[in-house]
């Protein structure tokens, strides 16, 4: 039964589109820069912000346009005479008294905010790929353990059928053993389905949907024992370098600059203008070529500027509130992550190690008893040993993910270690 199940599993795995080599964690993480939808969304925000910056800078660009009119006018002699005009106008803004400067400042902050958001998206993608990679490894181990439990339950039920035929056990006892086998079989089949699902999710996280990895290399998690600063040293560092905090700070600065830019709409403007024209009717007041300065002072603009200022102030307040809320959330998340690392390194590892040690001892005892034909619980001991090893691996994988989250919360780097603890 066990051999048939393993052969079926191997045939199923080989039937899937797969990588030719064993997939390593490093190779999976190298796909962070792939054109994943999450990355493309973040990159599109950067492109939009940069386009907004170009639009703001274009306010000072040189303008060239054709101006003309077709008309006729009544002369003093009572005759209607054509008075057509065709002009080429060149205009260059010289001073707008703060409009462009503040608009550029707002646009620059929007670009900075979108770039920080892109960096945050890359960090989240890295964590997601790690989590999916570990899910595949855990799914494989869980399947192996559940398959072992199912094999043990089947052997027990199969032997019980022979004993039932000769009247050594009752029918309720036989039904109980069959029920245990069916439950174990159900868990094994669910684990088999989870193996495929975990691989599909990993492929999607790597932006390779449908390209499933049949064989994953066990990662060497060397950073799991790195020294870490205390929470009190990490908090100000993370507040200064966290991508989300930096993005929201830039958004608040952009909103502030937009308020100033809108208020500058009340200021005058000064442009340089050169005009070349042709006229169907000659006049001593018309020039074929002229140049000069155009000075405009807004006197009344209705409620348009006030409404735009009110909107910009509301956006600024929203950005500041989001920034303050994110600082609270960062403080909580950072503390929870540090505590999780301490727990995993302390009691989590110790409990898992002791469980593995006990199950190894129990397996050796079961093997000795099996060889002496005293008991037949060797298969169960082997499966329980696998479960203990799964628990130990889960601790290391969770620790690696917690450290990755801690580094992402801190902007990709951690402060120098002073008085750190493992």
Coordinates of C-alpha atoms in Angstrom, one line a residue:
X1 CA 0.0 0.0 0.0
X2 CA 2.7 2.4 1.0
X3 CA 4.8 1.6 -2.1
X4 CA 1.8 2.0 -4.4
X5 CA 1.0 5.4 -2.8
X6 CA 4.6 6.6 -3.2
X7 CA 4.7 5.5 -6.9
X8 CA 1.4 7.3 -7.6
X9 CA 2.7 10.4 -5.9
X10 CA 6.0 10.3 -7.9
X11 CA 4.1 9.8 -11.2
X12 CA 1.8 12.7 -10.4
X13 CA 4.7 15.0 -9.5
X14 CA 6.6 14.1 -12.7
X15 CA 3.5 14.8 -14.8
X16 CA 3.5 18.5 -13.8
X17 CA 5.5 21.2 -15.7
X18 CA 8.6 21.6 -13.6
X19 CA 12.0 23.1 -13.2
X20 CA 14.9 21.0 -14.5
X21 CA 16.9 21.5 -11.4
X22 CA 16.2 21.6 -7.7
X23 CA 14.8 25.0 -6.8
X24 CA 16.8 26.8 -4.1
X25 CA 15.5 29.6 -1.9
X26 CA 18.1 31.9 -3.4
X27 CA 16.9 31.2 -6.9
X28 CA 13.3 31.8 -5.8
X29 CA 14.1 35.1 -4.2
X30 CA 16.0 36.2 -7.3
X31 CA 12.6 36.5 -9.0
X32 CA 11.6 39.4 -6.8
X33 CA 12.3 41.8 -9.7
X34 CA 10.1 39.7 -12.1
X35 CA 7.1 41.4 -13.7
X36 CA 4.7 40.3 -11.0
X37 CA 1.4 42.1 -10.9
X38 CA 2.2 43.5 -7.4
X39 CA 5.5 45.0 -8.7
X40 CA 3.9 46.3 -11.9
X41 CA 1.2 48.1 -9.8
X42 CA 3.9 49.8 -7.7
X43 CA 6.0 50.6 -10.8
X44 CA 2.9 52.2 -12.5
X45 CA 2.5 54.4 -9.4
X46 CA 6.1 55.6 -9.8
X47 CA 5.5 56.2 -13.5
X48 CA 2.4 58.3 -12.7
X49 CA 4.3 60.3 -10.1
X50 CA 7.1 61.0 -12.5
X51 CA 4.7 62.0 -15.2
X52 CA 3.1 64.4 -12.7
X53 CA 6.5 65.9 -12.1
X54 CA 7.1 66.4 -15.8
X55 CA 3.7 68.1 -16.1
X56 CA 4.6 70.5 -13.2
X57 CA 7.9 71.3 -14.8
X58 CA 6.3 71.9 -18.2
X59 CA 4.6 75.1 -16.8
X60 CA 7.8 76.9 -17.5
X61 CA 8.2 75.5 -21.0
X62 CA 8.4 77.7 -24.1
X63 CA 5.1 78.0 -26.0
X64 CA 4.6 78.5 -29.7
X65 CA 1.2 78.7 -31.3
X66 CA -0.7 80.0 -34.2
X67 CA -3.4 82.7 -33.6
X68 CA -5.8 83.9 -36.3
X69 CA -9.2 85.2 -37.1
X70 CA -11.4 85.7 -40.1
X71 CA -13.6 88.8 -39.9
X72 CA -14.9 91.9 -41.7
X73 CA -15.4 95.4 -40.4
X74 CA -17.5 98.5 -41.4
X75 CA -15.3 101.4 -42.5
X76 CA -16.1 105.1 -41.9
X77 CA -16.9 105.3 -45.6
X78 CA -19.7 102.8 -45.1
X79 CA -18.1 99.9 -46.8
X80 CA -17.5 96.4 -45.3
X81 CA -13.8 95.5 -45.6
X82 CA -12.1 92.2 -44.7
X83 CA -10.0 92.5 -41.5
X84 CA -8.3 89.1 -41.3
X85 CA -5.4 88.4 -38.9
X86 CA -2.8 85.6 -38.8
X87 CA -0.1 85.6 -36.0
X88 CA 2.6 83.3 -34.7
X89 CA 3.0 83.8 -31.0
X90 CA 6.0 82.7 -28.9
X91 CA 5.6 83.0 -25.1
X92 CA 8.0 82.0 -22.3
X93 CA 6.9 82.3 -18.6
X94 CA 9.5 84.2 -16.7
X95 CA 8.1 84.5 -13.2
X96 CA 4.9 83.0 -11.7
X97 CA 5.9 83.9 -8.1
X98 CA 5.8 80.5 -6.5
X99 CA 3.3 78.5 -8.6
X100 CA 5.8 76.3 -10.4
X101 CA 8.3 76.0 -7.6
X102 CA 5.7 74.7 -5.1
X103 CA 4.1 72.4 -7.8
X104 CA 7.5 70.9 -8.4
X105 CA 8.1 70.4 -4.7
X106 CA 4.8 68.6 -4.4
X107 CA 5.6 66.5 -7.5
X108 CA 9.1 65.6 -6.2
X109 CA 7.5 64.4 -2.9
X110 CA 5.0 62.3 -4.8
X111 CA 7.8 60.6 -6.7
X112 CA 9.6 59.9 -3.5
X113 CA 6.5 58.5 -1.9
X114 CA 5.9 56.2 -4.9
X115 CA 9.5 55.0 -4.9
X116 CA 9.2 54.1 -1.2
X117 CA 6.0 52.3 -1.9
X118 CA 7.8 50.3 -4.6
X119 CA 10.6 49.4 -2.2
X120 CA 8.0 48.3 0.3
X121 CA 6.3 46.1 -2.4
X122 CA 9.6 44.5 -3.1
X123 CA 10.1 43.6 0.6
X124 CA 6.6 42.2 0.8
X125 CA 7.2 40.1 -2.4
X126 CA 10.4 38.8 -0.8
X127 CA 8.6 37.7 2.3
X128 CA 5.7 36.2 0.3
X129 CA 8.1 34.1 -1.8
X130 CA 9.9 32.9 1.3
X131 CA 6.6 31.9 2.9
X132 CA 5.4 30.1 -0.2
X133 CA 8.8 28.3 -0.5
X134 CA 8.5 27.1 3.1
X135 CA 4.9 26.1 2.6
X136 CA 6.0 23.6 -0.2
X137 CA 8.6 22.1 2.1
X138 CA 6.2 21.7 4.9
X139 CA 3.5 20.3 2.7
X140 CA 5.9 17.6 1.4
X141 CA 6.9 16.6 5.0
X142 CA 3.3 16.6 6.1
X143 CA 2.3 14.4 3.2
X144 CA 5.1 11.9 4.1
X145 CA 4.0 11.8 7.7
X146 CA 0.3 11.4 6.8
X147 CA 1.2 8.7 4.3
X148 CA 3.0 6.8 7.0
X149 CA 0.1 7.1 9.4
X150 CA -2.3 5.9 6.7
X151 CA 0.0 2.9 6.0
X152 CA 0.0 1.9 9.7
X153 CA -3.7 2.3 9.9
X154 CA -4.2 0.1 6.8
X155 CA -2.0 -2.6 8.1
X156 CA -3.9 -2.6 11.4
X157 CA -7.2 -2.8 9.7
X158 CA -6.1 -5.5 7.2
X159 CA -4.7 -7.7 10.0
X160 CA -8.0 -7.1 11.9
X161 CA -10.0 -8.5 9.0
X162 CA -8.1 -11.8 9.2
X163 CA -8.6 -11.9 12.9
X164 CA -12.3 -11.1 12.5
X165 CA -12.8 -14.1 10.2
X166 CA -11.5 -16.5 12.8
X167 CA -13.6 -14.8 15.6
X168 CA -10.7 -13.2 17.5
X169 CA -12.2 -9.7 17.5
X170 CA -15.7 -8.3 17.3
X171 CA -17.3 -6.4 14.5
X172 CA -17.3 -3.1 16.4
X173 CA -13.6 -3.4 16.9
X174 CA -13.1 -4.1 13.2
X175 CA -15.3 -1.0 12.3
X176 CA -13.2 1.1 14.7
X177 CA -10.0 0.2 12.9
X178 CA -11.5 0.7 9.5
X179 CA -12.8 4.1 10.6
X180 CA -9.2 5.1 11.8
X181 CA -7.9 4.0 8.4
X182 CA -10.4 6.0 6.5
X183 CA -9.7 9.1 8.6
X184 CA -5.9 8.6 8.0
X185 CA -6.6 8.2 4.3
X186 CA -8.6 11.4 4.2
X187 CA -5.8 13.3 5.9
X188 CA -3.3 11.9 3.5
X189 CA -5.3 12.8 0.5
X190 CA -5.9 16.3 1.8
X191 CA -2.1 16.6 2.3
X192 CA -1.6 15.5 -1.3
X193 CA -3.9 18.2 -2.6
X194 CA -2.1 20.8 -0.4
X195 CA 1.2 19.8 -2.0
X196 CA -0.1 20.8 -5.4
X197 CA -1.8 24.0 -4.1
X198 CA 1.4 25.1 -2.3
X199 CA 3.5 24.6 -5.5
X200 CA 1.0 26.6 -7.5
X201 CA 1.1 29.4 -5.0
X202 CA 4.9 29.4 -5.1
X203 CA 4.8 29.5 -8.9
X204 CA 2.5 32.5 -8.8
X205 CA 4.6 34.3 -6.2
X206 CA 7.6 33.9 -8.6
X207 CA 5.4 35.1 -11.5
X208 CA 5.7 31.7 -13.2
X209 CA 2.1 30.4 -13.0
X210 CA 1.9 26.8 -14.1
X211 CA 5.6 26.1 -13.8
X212 CA 5.6 24.0 -10.7
X213 CA 8.8 22.9 -8.9
X214 CA 8.9 19.2 -8.1
X215 CA 12.0 19.3 -6.0
X216 CA 13.0 22.0 -3.6
X217 CA 16.4 22.2 -1.9
X218 CA 16.5 22.6 1.9
X219 CA 17.6 26.2 2.6
X220 CA 20.5 27.0 4.9
X221 CA 19.0 29.6 7.2
X222 CA 22.3 31.0 8.5
X223 CA 20.8 34.3 9.6
X224 CA 18.5 32.6 12.1
X225 CA 21.1 33.0 14.8
X226 CA 22.2 36.5 14.0
X227 CA 22.4 38.9 16.9
X228 CA 19.7 41.6 17.1
X229 CA 19.5 44.9 18.8
X230 CA 17.0 45.5 21.6
X231 CA 13.5 46.8 20.8
X232 CA 14.4 50.2 22.2
X233 CA 17.2 50.5 19.7
X234 CA 15.2 49.1 16.8
X235 CA 12.2 51.4 17.2
X236 CA 13.8 54.8 16.4
X237 CA 15.7 53.1 13.5
X238 CA 12.6 51.7 12.0
X239 CA 10.7 54.9 12.4
X240 CA 13.4 56.7 10.4
X241 CA 13.8 54.0 7.7
X242 CA 10.5 52.2 7.3
X243 CA 9.3 52.5 3.7
X244 CA 5.7 53.1 4.5
X245 CA 6.5 55.8 7.1
X246 CA 8.8 57.5 4.6
X247 CA 6.1 57.3 1.9
X248 CA 3.5 58.8 4.1
X249 CA 5.9 61.5 5.2
X250 CA 6.5 62.4 1.6
X251 CA 2.8 62.4 0.9
X252 CA 2.2 64.8 3.8
X253 CA 5.0 67.1 2.4
X254 CA 3.5 66.9 -1.0
X255 CA 0.1 67.9 0.3
X256 CA 1.7 70.9 2.1
X257 CA 3.5 72.0 -1.1
X258 CA 0.2 71.7 -3.0
X259 CA -1.5 74.0 -0.6
X260 CA 1.3 76.6 -1.2
X261 CA 1.1 76.1 -4.9
X262 CA -2.7 76.7 -5.0
X263 CA -2.3 79.8 -2.8
X264 CA 0.2 81.1 -5.3
X265 CA -2.5 81.2 -7.9
X266 CA -3.4 84.6 -6.4
X267 CA 0.1 85.9 -7.3
X268 CA 0.8 87.8 -10.6
X269 CA 2.6 86.3 -13.6
X270 CA 5.2 87.7 -15.9
X271 CA 5.8 86.3 -19.5
X272 CA 8.0 87.2 -22.4
X273 CA 6.2 87.3 -25.7
X274 CA 7.2 87.6 -29.4
X275 CA 4.5 88.0 -32.0
X276 CA 4.8 87.9 -35.8
X277 CA 1.7 88.7 -37.8
X278 CA 0.1 89.3 -41.1
X279 CA -3.0 91.5 -41.6
X280 CA -5.3 91.8 -44.5
X281 CA -5.9 95.5 -43.7
X282 CA -3.0 97.9 -43.1
X283 CA -3.0 100.0 -40.0
X284 CA -0.3 102.2 -38.3
X285 CA -1.2 100.6 -34.9
X286 CA -0.2 97.1 -36.1
X287 CA 3.3 95.6 -36.2
X288 CA 4.4 92.7 -38.4
X289 CA 6.8 91.8 -35.6
X290 CA 6.6 92.7 -31.9
X291 CA 8.2 91.7 -28.6
X292 CA 7.4 92.6 -25.0
X293 CA 6.6 91.5 -21.5
X294 CA 3.1 90.4 -20.5
X295 CA 2.2 91.1 -16.8
X296 CA -1.0 89.7 -15.4
X297 CA -2.4 90.3 -11.9
X298 CA -5.4 88.2 -10.7
X299 CA -8.0 90.5 -9.2
X300 CA -10.9 88.2 -8.6
X301 CA -11.2 84.5 -9.1
X302 CA -14.4 83.7 -7.3
X303 CA -14.3 80.7 -4.9
X304 CA -12.2 78.5 -7.2
X305 CA -8.9 79.0 -5.3
X306 CA -10.6 78.8 -1.9
X307 CA -12.2 75.5 -2.8
X308 CA -9.0 74.0 -4.1
X309 CA -7.1 75.2 -0.9
X310 CA -9.8 73.6 1.3
X311 CA -9.4 70.3 -0.7
X312 CA -5.6 70.4 -0.4
X313 CA -5.8 71.1 3.3
X314 CA -8.1 68.1 3.8
X315 CA -5.7 65.9 1.8
X316 CA -2.9 67.1 4.0
X317 CA -4.8 66.3 7.2
X318 CA -5.6 62.8 5.8
X319 CA -1.9 62.2 5.1
X320 CA -0.9 63.3 8.5
X321 CA -3.5 61.1 10.2
X322 CA -2.4 58.1 8.1
X323 CA 1.2 58.8 9.1
X324 CA 0.4 58.9 12.8
X325 CA -1.7 55.7 12.5
X326 CA 1.2 54.0 10.7
X327 CA 3.6 54.9 13.4
X328 CA 1.3 53.3 16.0
X329 CA 1.0 50.2 13.8
X330 CA 4.8 50.0 13.2
X331 CA 5.5 50.2 16.9
X332 CA 3.1 47.3 17.6
X333 CA 4.2 45.2 14.7
X334 CA 7.9 45.7 15.5
X335 CA 7.4 44.7 19.1
X336 CA 5.3 41.6 18.2
X337 CA 8.0 40.6 15.7
X338 CA 10.8 41.0 18.2
X339 CA 8.9 39.0 20.8
X340 CA 8.1 36.3 18.2
X341 CA 11.8 35.9 17.4
X342 CA 12.7 35.7 21.1
X343 CA 10.0 33.1 21.7
X344 CA 11.0 31.0 18.7
X345 CA 14.7 31.1 19.7
X346 CA 13.9 30.4 23.3
X347 CA 11.1 28.1 24.2
X348 CA 10.0 27.3 20.7
X349 CA 13.3 25.7 19.7
X350 CA 13.8 24.1 23.1
X351 CA 10.4 22.4 23.0
X352 CA 10.8 21.3 19.4
X353 CA 14.3 19.9 20.1
X354 CA 13.1 18.0 23.1
X355 CA 10.2 16.5 21.1
X356 CA 12.7 15.4 18.4
X357 CA 15.0 13.9 21.0
X358 CA 12.1 12.0 22.7
X359 CA 10.7 10.7 19.4
X360 CA 14.2 9.5 18.3
X361 CA 14.5 7.6 21.5
X362 CA 11.0 6.2 21.1
X363 CA 11.8 5.2 17.5
X364 CA 14.9 3.3 18.6
X365 CA 12.9 1.5 21.3
X366 CA 10.1 0.6 18.9
X367 CA 12.7 -0.7 16.4
X368 CA 14.3 -2.9 19.1
X369 CA 10.9 -4.2 20.2
X370 CA 10.0 -4.9 16.6
X371 CA 13.1 -6.9 16.1
X372 CA 12.4 -8.8 19.2
X373 CA 8.8 -9.3 18.0
X374 CA 7.4 -7.8 21.2
X375 CA 5.4 -5.0 19.6
X376 CA 4.4 -3.9 16.1
X377 CA 4.3 -0.1 16.6
X378 CA 7.4 0.7 14.5
X379 CA 5.4 2.4 11.7
X380 CA 3.6 4.6 14.2
X381 CA 6.9 5.6 15.8
X382 CA 8.4 6.5 12.5
X383 CA 5.4 8.7 11.6
X384 CA 5.5 10.4 15.0
X385 CA 9.2 11.0 14.5
X386 CA 8.5 12.8 11.2
X387 CA 5.8 14.9 13.0
X388 CA 8.4 16.0 15.6
X389 CA 10.8 16.9 12.8
X390 CA 8.1 18.9 11.1
X391 CA 7.6 20.8 14.2
X392 CA 11.3 21.6 14.4
X393 CA 11.4 22.8 10.8
X394 CA 8.4 24.9 11.3
X395 CA 10.1 26.8 14.1
X396 CA 13.1 27.6 11.9
X397 CA 10.9 28.6 9.0
X398 CA 8.8 30.9 11.2
X399 CA 12.0 32.3 12.6
X400 CA 13.4 33.1 9.1
X401 CA 10.2 34.8 8.1
X402 CA 10.1 36.8 11.3
X403 CA 13.6 38.0 10.7
X404 CA 12.7 38.9 7.1
X405 CA 9.8 40.9 8.4
X406 CA 11.9 42.7 10.9
X407 CA 14.4 43.7 8.3
X408 CA 11.6 44.9 5.9
X409 CA 10.1 46.9 8.8
X410 CA 13.5 48.5 9.3
X411 CA 14.0 49.6 5.7
X412 CA 16.2 46.6 4.7
X413 CA 18.9 47.1 7.2
X414 CA 19.3 46.8 11.0
X415 CA 21.2 49.1 13.3
X416 CA 24.6 48.2 14.7
X417 CA 24.3 45.6 17.5
X418 CA 25.1 47.0 20.9
X419 CA 24.2 44.9 23.9
X420 CA 22.3 42.6 21.6
X421 CA 20.9 39.2 22.6
X422 CA 20.2 36.1 20.7

